[in-house]
PDB file of C-alpha atoms in Angstrom:
ATOM      1  CA  MET B  15    -154.063  58.458  61.955  1.00 40.00           C
ATOM      2  CA  SER B  16    -156.006  61.579  62.921  1.00 38.00           C
ATOM      3  CA  ASP B  17    -154.216  64.369  64.789  1.00 42.00           C
ATOM      4  CA  ALA B  18    -155.556  63.109  68.118  1.00 41.00           C
ATOM      5  CA  LYS B  19    -157.900  60.406  69.296  1.00 39.00           C
ATOM      6  CA  ASN B  20    -159.644  60.891  72.604  1.00 39.00           C
ATOM      7  CA  ALA B  21    -160.762  57.894  74.637  1.00 38.00           C
ATOM      8  CA  ASP B  22    -163.646  60.002  76.000  1.00 40.00           C
ATOM      9  CA  PRO B  23    -165.903  61.263  73.138  1.00 36.00           C
ATOM     10  CA  LYS B  24    -168.035  63.463  75.421  1.00 35.00           C
ATOM     11  CA  ARG B  25    -166.540  66.834  74.549  1.00 34.00           C
ATOM     12  CA  LYS B  26    -168.994  69.729  74.661  1.00 34.00           C
ATOM     13  CA  ALA B  27    -168.825  72.539  72.141  1.00 33.00           C
ATOM     14  CA  GLY B  28    -168.454  76.143  73.204  1.00 31.00           C
ATOM     15  CA  GLU B  29    -165.727  77.988  75.067  1.00 32.00           C
ATOM     16  CA  GLN B  30    -166.720  76.587  78.460  1.00 32.00           C
ATOM     17  CA  LEU B  31    -164.363  75.715  81.252  1.00 29.00           C
ATOM     18  CA  PRO B  32    -164.081  71.927  81.369  1.00 29.00           C
ATOM     19  CA  LEU B  33    -164.416  69.915  84.535  1.00 27.00           C
ATOM     20  CA  VAL B  34    -161.072  69.436  86.230  1.00 29.00           C
ATOM     21  CA  PHE B  35    -160.046  65.790  86.322  1.00 28.00           C
ATOM     22  CA  SER B  36    -157.114  64.335  88.195  1.00 33.00           C
ATOM     23  CA  HIS B  37    -154.566  63.018  85.709  1.00 38.00           C
ATOM     24  CA  ASP B  38    -152.271  60.619  87.520  1.00 40.00           C
ATOM     25  CA  ALA B  39    -149.169  61.120  85.432  1.00 40.00           C
ATOM     26  CA  ALA B  40    -146.756  58.256  85.975  1.00 41.00           C
ATOM     27  CA  SER B  41    -143.742  59.576  87.849  1.00 44.00           C
ATOM     28  CA  GLY B  42    -142.028  56.528  89.298  1.00 47.00           C
ATOM     29  CA  ARG B  43    -138.657  55.004  88.431  1.00 43.00           C
ATOM     30  CA  ASP B  44    -140.102  52.609  85.841  1.00 47.00           C
ATOM     31  CA  ASP B  45    -141.758  55.523  84.024  1.00 45.00           C
ATOM     32  CA  LEU B  46    -138.608  57.630  83.808  1.00 47.00           C
ATOM     33  CA  LEU B  47    -137.608  58.424  80.230  1.00 48.00           C
ATOM     34  CA  ILE B  48    -133.826  58.144  80.162  1.00 47.00           C
ATOM     35  CA  SER B  49    -131.659  60.036  77.689  1.00 52.00           C
ATOM     36  CA  GLU B  50    -127.934  60.714  77.616  1.00 62.00           C
ATOM     37  CA  ARG B  51    -128.373  63.980  79.499  1.00 66.00           C
ATOM     38  CA  LEU B  52    -130.068  62.132  82.372  1.00 74.00           C
ATOM     39  CA  ALA B  53    -127.954  58.979  82.400  1.00 79.00           C
ATOM     40  CA  ALA B  54    -125.421  60.101  85.022  1.00 84.00           C
ATOM     41  CA  ALA B  55    -128.114  61.458  87.348  1.00 87.00           C
ATOM     42  CA  VAL B  56    -130.214  58.301  87.030  1.00 87.00           C
ATOM     43  CA  SER B  57    -127.133  56.176  87.713  1.00 89.00           C
ATOM     44  CA  ILE B  58    -126.311  58.050  90.926  1.00 91.00           C
ATOM     45  CA  VAL B  59    -129.905  57.684  92.159  1.00 91.00           C
ATOM     46  CA  ASP B  60    -129.930  53.982  91.322  1.00 90.00           C
ATOM     47  CA  ALA B  61    -126.540  53.483  93.016  1.00 93.00           C
ATOM     48  CA  TRP B  62    -127.759  54.658  96.431  1.00 95.00           C
ATOM     49  CA  PRO B  63    -126.674  53.889  99.133  1.00 94.00           C
ATOM     50  CA  ALA B  64    -123.324  53.064  97.484  1.00 95.00           C
ATOM     51  CA  TRP B  65    -122.596  56.707  96.683  1.00 95.00           C
ATOM     52  CA  PRO B  66    -119.052  58.011  96.109  1.00 94.00           C
ATOM     53  CA  SER B  67    -119.722  60.619  98.814  1.00 96.00           C
ATOM     54  CA  PRO B  68    -122.494  61.068 101.382  1.00 97.00           C
ATOM     55  CA  VAL B  69    -123.604  64.336  99.769  1.00 97.00           C
ATOM     56  CA  VAL B  70    -124.829  64.446  96.156  1.00 96.00           C
ATOM     57  CA  VAL B  71    -125.937  67.564  94.275  1.00 96.00           C
ATOM     58  CA  LEU B  72    -128.130  67.350  91.162  1.00 94.00           C
ATOM     59  CA  ALA B  73    -127.597  70.583  89.210  1.00 92.00           C
ATOM     60  CA  GLY B  74    -129.597  71.552  86.137  1.00 87.00           C
ATOM     61  CA  PRO B  75    -131.936  74.149  84.633  1.00 82.00           C
ATOM     62  CA  VAL B  76    -135.631  74.520  85.417  1.00 78.00           C
ATOM     63  CA  GLY B  77    -137.587  71.657  83.885  1.00 73.00           C
ATOM     64  CA  SER B  78    -134.572  69.385  83.484  1.00 76.00           C
ATOM     65  CA  GLY B  79    -135.969  66.554  85.625  1.00 79.00           C
ATOM     66  CA  LYS B  80    -134.280  67.226  88.978  1.00 88.00           C
ATOM     67  CA  SER B  81    -137.525  67.130  90.935  1.00 87.00           C
ATOM     68  CA  HIS B  82    -138.620  63.882  89.307  1.00 84.00           C
ATOM     69  CA  LEU B  83    -135.327  62.224  90.231  1.00 90.00           C
ATOM     70  CA  ALA B  84    -135.499  63.688  93.746  1.00 94.00           C
ATOM     71  CA  ARG B  85    -138.963  62.178  94.239  1.00 92.00           C
ATOM     72  CA  ILE B  86    -137.703  58.793  93.028  1.00 93.00           C
ATOM     73  CA  TRP B  87    -134.767  58.940  95.430  1.00 96.00           C
ATOM     74  CA  ARG B  88    -136.961  60.049  98.326  1.00 96.00           C
ATOM     75  CA  GLU B  89    -139.218  57.024  97.763  1.00 95.00           C
ATOM     76  CA  LEU B  90    -136.225  54.706  97.360  1.00 95.00           C
ATOM     77  CA  SER B  91    -134.344  55.930 100.424  1.00 97.00           C
ATOM     78  CA  GLY B  92    -137.172  56.982 102.719  1.00 97.00           C
ATOM     79  CA  ALA B  93    -135.614  60.456 102.902  1.00 98.00           C
ATOM     80  CA  VAL B  94    -137.328  63.370 104.616  1.00 98.00           C
ATOM     81  CA  ASP B  95    -137.406  66.914 103.266  1.00 98.00           C
ATOM     82  CA  ILE B  96    -135.357  69.552 105.037  1.00 98.00           C
ATOM     83  CA  HIS B  97    -134.635  73.264 104.714  1.00 97.00           C
ATOM     84  CA  PRO B  98    -131.426  74.178 106.568  1.00 98.00           C
ATOM     85  CA  GLU B  99    -132.483  77.457 108.120  1.00 96.00           C
ATOM     86  CA  ARG B 100    -131.306  78.998 111.356  1.00 95.00           C
ATOM     87  CA  GLY B 101    -133.069  77.294 114.258  1.00 94.00           C
ATOM     88  CA  SER B 102    -134.292  74.357 112.155  1.00 95.00           C
ATOM     89  CA  ASP B 103    -133.944  70.714 113.188  1.00 96.00           C
ATOM     90  CA  ALA B 104    -132.438  69.770 109.811  1.00 97.00           C
ATOM     91  CA  ALA B 105    -129.229  68.420 111.380  1.00 97.00           C
ATOM     92  CA  VAL B 106    -131.248  66.241 113.761  1.00 97.00           C
ATOM     93  CA  ALA B 107    -133.200  64.817 110.835  1.00 98.00           C
ATOM     94  CA  ALA B 108    -129.934  64.184 108.981  1.00 98.00           C
ATOM     95  CA  ALA B 109    -128.617  62.161 111.912  1.00 97.00           C
ATOM     96  CA  ALA B 110    -131.668  59.894 111.829  1.00 97.00           C
ATOM     97  CA  GLY B 111    -131.642  59.002 108.126  1.00 97.00           C
ATOM     98  CA  PRO B 112    -131.398  60.242 104.516  1.00 98.00           C
ATOM     99  CA  VAL B 113    -132.497  63.828 103.873  1.00 98.00           C
ATOM    100  CA  LEU B 114    -133.483  65.794 100.762  1.00 98.00           C
ATOM    101  CA  PHE B 115    -132.945  69.537 100.258  1.00 98.00           C
ATOM    102  CA  GLU B 116    -134.567  70.767  97.030  1.00 97.00           C
ATOM    103  CA  ASP B 117    -133.998  74.079  95.233  1.00 95.00           C
ATOM    104  CA  ALA B 118    -131.056  75.090  97.394  1.00 97.00           C
ATOM    105  CA  ASP B 119    -130.120  78.062  95.225  1.00 94.00           C
ATOM    106  CA  ARG B 120    -133.710  79.313  94.995  1.00 93.00           C
ATOM    107  CA  LEU B 121    -134.843  78.795  98.596  1.00 94.00           C
ATOM    108  CA  GLY B 122    -131.530  79.742 100.171  1.00 95.00           C
ATOM    109  CA  PHE B 123    -130.104  78.400 103.420  1.00 97.00           C
ATOM    110  CA  ASP B 124    -128.170  79.337 106.523  1.00 97.00           C
ATOM    111  CA  ASP B 125    -124.472  78.506 106.090  1.00 98.00           C
ATOM    112  CA  ASN B 126    -124.077  77.149 109.611  1.00 98.00           C
ATOM    113  CA  ALA B 127    -127.263  75.096 109.394  1.00 98.00           C
ATOM    114  CA  LEU B 128    -126.218  73.431 106.136  1.00 98.00           C
ATOM    115  CA  PHE B 129    -122.704  72.889 107.492  1.00 98.00           C
ATOM    116  CA  HIS B 130    -124.145  71.054 110.518  1.00 98.00           C
ATOM    117  CA  VAL B 131    -126.442  68.997 108.265  1.00 98.00           C
ATOM    118  CA  ILE B 132    -123.472  67.820 106.195  1.00 98.00           C
ATOM    119  CA  ASN B 133    -121.450  67.053 109.320  1.00 98.00           C
ATOM    120  CA  SER B 134    -124.386  65.106 110.744  1.00 98.00           C
ATOM    121  CA  VAL B 135    -124.698  63.107 107.528  1.00 98.00           C
ATOM    122  CA  ARG B 136    -120.973  62.303 107.526  1.00 97.00           C
ATOM    123  CA  GLU B 137    -120.837  61.384 111.216  1.00 97.00           C
ATOM    124  CA  ASN B 138    -123.938  59.176 111.171  1.00 97.00           C
ATOM    125  CA  GLY B 139    -123.449  57.443 107.832  1.00 97.00           C
ATOM    126  CA  THR B 140    -126.608  58.834 106.229  1.00 97.00           C
ATOM    127  CA  SER B 141    -127.112  60.626 102.902  1.00 98.00           C
ATOM    128  CA  LEU B 142    -128.023  64.084 101.652  1.00 98.00           C
ATOM    129  CA  LEU B 143    -129.385  64.838  98.180  1.00 98.00           C
ATOM    130  CA  ILE B 144    -129.522  68.486  97.123  1.00 98.00           C
ATOM    131  CA  THR B 145    -131.096  69.856  93.942  1.00 97.00           C
ATOM    132  CA  SER B 146    -130.144  73.208  92.454  1.00 95.00           C
ATOM    133  CA  ARG B 147    -130.142  75.170  89.214  1.00 91.00           C
ATOM    134  CA  LEU B 148    -126.540  76.182  89.928  1.00 91.00           C
ATOM    135  CA  TRP B 149    -123.387  74.322  90.877  1.00 91.00           C
ATOM    136  CA  PRO B 150    -122.486  74.622  94.597  1.00 93.00           C
ATOM    137  CA  MET B 151    -119.460  76.795  93.799  1.00 90.00           C
ATOM    138  CA  SER B 152    -121.914  79.414  92.488  1.00 91.00           C
ATOM    139  CA  TRP B 153    -123.920  79.527  95.726  1.00 95.00           C
ATOM    140  CA  PRO B 154    -123.417  82.611  97.931  1.00 93.00           C
ATOM    141  CA  VAL B 155    -121.529  80.758 100.658  1.00 96.00           C
ATOM    142  CA  SER B 156    -119.477  82.852 103.090  1.00 96.00           C
ATOM    143  CA  LEU B 157    -118.532  80.134 105.602  1.00 97.00           C
ATOM    144  CA  PRO B 158    -115.156  78.633 104.537  1.00 96.00           C
ATOM    145  CA  ASP B 159    -115.849  75.323 106.283  1.00 97.00           C
ATOM    146  CA  LEU B 160    -119.122  74.924 104.382  1.00 97.00           C
ATOM    147  CA  ARG B 161    -117.462  75.731 101.067  1.00 95.00           C
ATOM    148  CA  SER B 162    -114.877  73.060 101.833  1.00 95.00           C
ATOM    149  CA  ARG B 163    -117.620  70.512 102.585  1.00 96.00           C
ATOM    150  CA  LEU B 164    -119.416  71.364  99.347  1.00 96.00           C
ATOM    151  CA  LYS B 165    -116.226  70.860  97.342  1.00 94.00           C
ATOM    152  CA  ALA B 166    -116.205  67.275  98.594  1.00 94.00           C
ATOM    153  CA  ALA B 167    -119.775  66.636  97.401  1.00 95.00           C
ATOM    154  CA  THR B 168    -120.513  64.645  94.248  1.00 95.00           C
ATOM    155  CA  VAL B 169    -122.058  67.019  91.700  1.00 94.00           C
ATOM    156  CA  VAL B 170    -124.031  65.605  88.771  1.00 92.00           C
ATOM    157  CA  GLU B 171    -125.090  67.998  86.035  1.00 87.00           C
ATOM    158  CA  ILE B 172    -128.306  67.547  84.048  1.00 86.00           C
ATOM    159  CA  GLY B 173    -128.502  69.322  80.686  1.00 78.00           C
ATOM    160  CA  GLU B 174    -131.544  70.711  78.901  1.00 74.00           C
ATOM    161  CA  PRO B 175    -133.775  68.038  77.342  1.00 74.00           C
ATOM    162  CA  ASP B 176    -133.169  67.418  73.630  1.00 77.00           C
ATOM    163  CA  GLU B 177    -135.860  67.069  70.962  1.00 84.00           C
ATOM    164  CA  ALA B 178    -135.921  63.275  71.168  1.00 82.00           C
ATOM    165  CA  LEU B 179    -136.586  63.307  74.913  1.00 78.00           C
ATOM    166  CA  LEU B 180    -139.179  66.085  74.662  1.00 83.00           C
ATOM    167  CA  SER B 181    -141.002  64.079  71.988  1.00 88.00           C
ATOM    168  CA  GLN B 182    -141.122  61.043  74.290  1.00 85.00           C
ATOM    169  CA  VAL B 183    -142.282  63.188  77.199  1.00 84.00           C
ATOM    170  CA  ILE B 184    -145.092  64.790  75.189  1.00 90.00           C
ATOM    171  CA  VAL B 185    -146.306  61.407  73.918  1.00 90.00           C
ATOM    172  CA  LYS B 186    -146.225  60.086  77.501  1.00 87.00           C
ATOM    173  CA  LEU B 187    -148.093  63.093  78.922  1.00 89.00           C
ATOM    174  CA  PHE B 188    -150.840  62.718  76.310  1.00 91.00           C
ATOM    175  CA  ALA B 189    -150.990  58.957  76.979  1.00 88.00           C
ATOM    176  CA  ASP B 190    -151.440  59.706  80.702  1.00 87.00           C
ATOM    177  CA  ARG B 191    -154.621  61.506  79.613  1.00 89.00           C
ATOM    178  CA  GLN B 192    -155.636  58.662  77.276  1.00 90.00           C
ATOM    179  CA  LEU B 193    -154.875  60.836  74.260  1.00 90.00           C
ATOM    180  CA  TYR B 194    -152.851  59.518  71.331  1.00 88.00           C
ATOM    181  CA  ILE B 195    -151.290  62.134  69.089  1.00 88.00           C
ATOM    182  CA  ASP B 196    -149.803  61.961  65.595  1.00 90.00           C
ATOM    183  CA  ASP B 197    -145.977  61.900  65.373  1.00 92.00           C
ATOM    184  CA  LYS B 198    -145.971  64.827  62.914  1.00 93.00           C
ATOM    185  CA  LEU B 199    -147.895  66.963  65.363  1.00 95.00           C
ATOM    186  CA  VAL B 200    -145.506  66.015  68.167  1.00 94.00           C
ATOM    187  CA  LEU B 201    -142.569  67.134  66.004  1.00 93.00           C
ATOM    188  CA  TYR B 202    -144.380  70.375  65.121  1.00 94.00           C
ATOM    189  CA  ILE B 203    -144.718  71.161  68.826  1.00 94.00           C
ATOM    190  CA  VAL B 204    -141.217  70.110  69.854  1.00 92.00           C
ATOM    191  CA  VAL B 205    -139.307  72.236  67.328  1.00 92.00           C
ATOM    192  CA  ARG B 206    -141.245  75.334  68.420  1.00 91.00           C
ATOM    193  CA  MET B 207    -141.454  74.963  72.185  1.00 90.00           C
ATOM    194  CA  GLU B 208    -139.195  76.006  75.037  1.00 85.00           C
ATOM    195  CA  ARG B 209    -136.827  73.130  75.793  1.00 80.00           C
ATOM    196  CA  SER B 210    -137.984  72.168  79.260  1.00 78.00           C
ATOM    197  CA  LEU B 211    -140.079  69.421  80.801  1.00 76.00           C
ATOM    198  CA  ASN B 212    -142.202  72.032  82.562  1.00 78.00           C
ATOM    199  CA  ALA B 213    -143.059  73.600  79.203  1.00 85.00           C
ATOM    200  CA  ALA B 214    -144.046  70.193  77.822  1.00 86.00           C
ATOM    201  CA  GLN B 215    -146.467  69.665  80.689  1.00 85.00           C
ATOM    202  CA  THR B 216    -147.940  73.158  80.323  1.00 90.00           C
ATOM    203  CA  ILE B 217    -148.480  72.698  76.582  1.00 93.00           C
ATOM    204  CA  VAL B 218    -150.157  69.305  76.967  1.00 93.00           C
ATOM    205  CA  GLU B 219    -152.437  70.569  79.744  1.00 93.00           C
ATOM    206  CA  ARG B 220    -153.428  73.653  77.716  1.00 93.00           C
ATOM    207  CA  LEU B 221    -154.072  71.657  74.531  1.00 94.00           C
ATOM    208  CA  ASP B 222    -156.223  69.122  76.355  1.00 93.00           C
ATOM    209  CA  SER B 223    -158.165  71.869  78.133  1.00 92.00           C
ATOM    210  CA  LEU B 224    -158.842  73.846  74.952  1.00 93.00           C
ATOM    211  CA  ALA B 225    -159.794  70.789  72.917  1.00 92.00           C
ATOM    212  CA  LEU B 226    -162.165  69.660  75.655  1.00 91.00           C
ATOM    213  CA  SER B 227    -163.801  73.071  76.065  1.00 93.00           C
ATOM    214  CA  ARG B 228    -164.303  73.474  72.301  1.00 91.00           C
ATOM    215  CA  GLY B 229    -165.259  69.911  71.524  1.00 91.00           C
ATOM    216  CA  THR B 230    -162.473  69.552  68.956  1.00 90.00           C
ATOM    217  CA  LYS B 231    -159.531  67.315  68.221  1.00 91.00           C
ATOM    218  CA  ILE B 232    -155.985  68.388  69.039  1.00 93.00           C
ATOM    219  CA  THR B 233    -154.862  69.715  65.664  1.00 93.00           C
ATOM    220  CA  ARG B 234    -151.900  71.611  64.291  1.00 93.00           C
ATOM    221  CA  SER B 235    -153.866  74.853  64.312  1.00 94.00           C
ATOM    222  CA  LEU B 236    -154.779  74.358  67.972  1.00 94.00           C
ATOM    223  CA  ALA B 237    -151.145  73.589  68.779  1.00 94.00           C
ATOM    224  CA  ALA B 238    -150.081  76.751  66.927  1.00 94.00           C
ATOM    225  CA  GLU B 239    -152.551  78.768  69.010  1.00 94.00           C
ATOM    226  CA  VAL B 240    -151.208  77.380  72.281  1.00 94.00           C
ATOM    227  CA  LEU B 241    -147.571  77.827  71.258  1.00 93.00           C
ATOM    228  CA  ASN B 242    -148.269  81.416  70.229  1.00 92.00           C
ATOM    229  CA  GLU B 243    -150.057  82.011  73.524  1.00 91.00           C
ATOM    230  CA  LEU B 244    -146.952  80.783  75.346  1.00 87.00           C
ATOM    231  CA  GLY B 245    -144.579  82.814  73.183  1.00 84.00           C
ATOM    232  CA  ASN B 246    -143.190  79.886  71.181  1.00 72.00           C
ATOM    233  CA  SER B 247    -144.664  80.373  67.696  1.00 61.00           C
ATOM    234  CA  GLU B 248    -141.389  79.987  65.731  1.00 61.00           C
ATOM    235  CA  PRO B 249    -139.089  76.940  65.557  1.00 60.00           C
ATOM    236  CA  ALA B 250    -136.651  76.886  68.481  1.00 50.00           C
ATOM    237  CA  ASP B 251    -132.956  77.350  67.725  1.00 46.00           C
TER     238      ASP B 251
END
């Protein structure tokens, strides 16, 4: 097999900017690539509404898949997005149905507002899903009642993706673009890249863009160029 086979042969030579196409990457539940590191988080999403507690926190590093799972749960539950800030109507939304609060540690929140959201969820039998890079006990919470509520939440940790999962993700991202890449080239990329799903997407997008603009196949030398550009030229530890 060649390094890459493109379903669209119309690639123009020269370092021109290619036309921007919309690549509808599959992101639903059936397209989720499940590994051991994601199993617990996938199980808790699938178990809704029979959760062990009304508040669930998905904690994991950037690019670990939290947002993907949050989108799946939002579609499954009909949840609305909230940001518990002072003066917001987040608690009102929580009384009406499931709510989703993403990137809690990055966006921040008002202690009282989040406390009222959790109380509203508990009193009205709804659900709250929170995503965060950090565990709730690491959040800068000063309100004792809120800290107590967070201790009662179900926390599910997602680890960094391993090489096997990253390989599957890269193959899938290329397939979304109707590109089929050699297994050896996938391995070459995976052992040298940052271990995150965001990095995988960035690499695939950059490789496709460069190959299209130059009218070339996606080769090892092109992959090396992109990895070097992104600061990942040596095998990852």
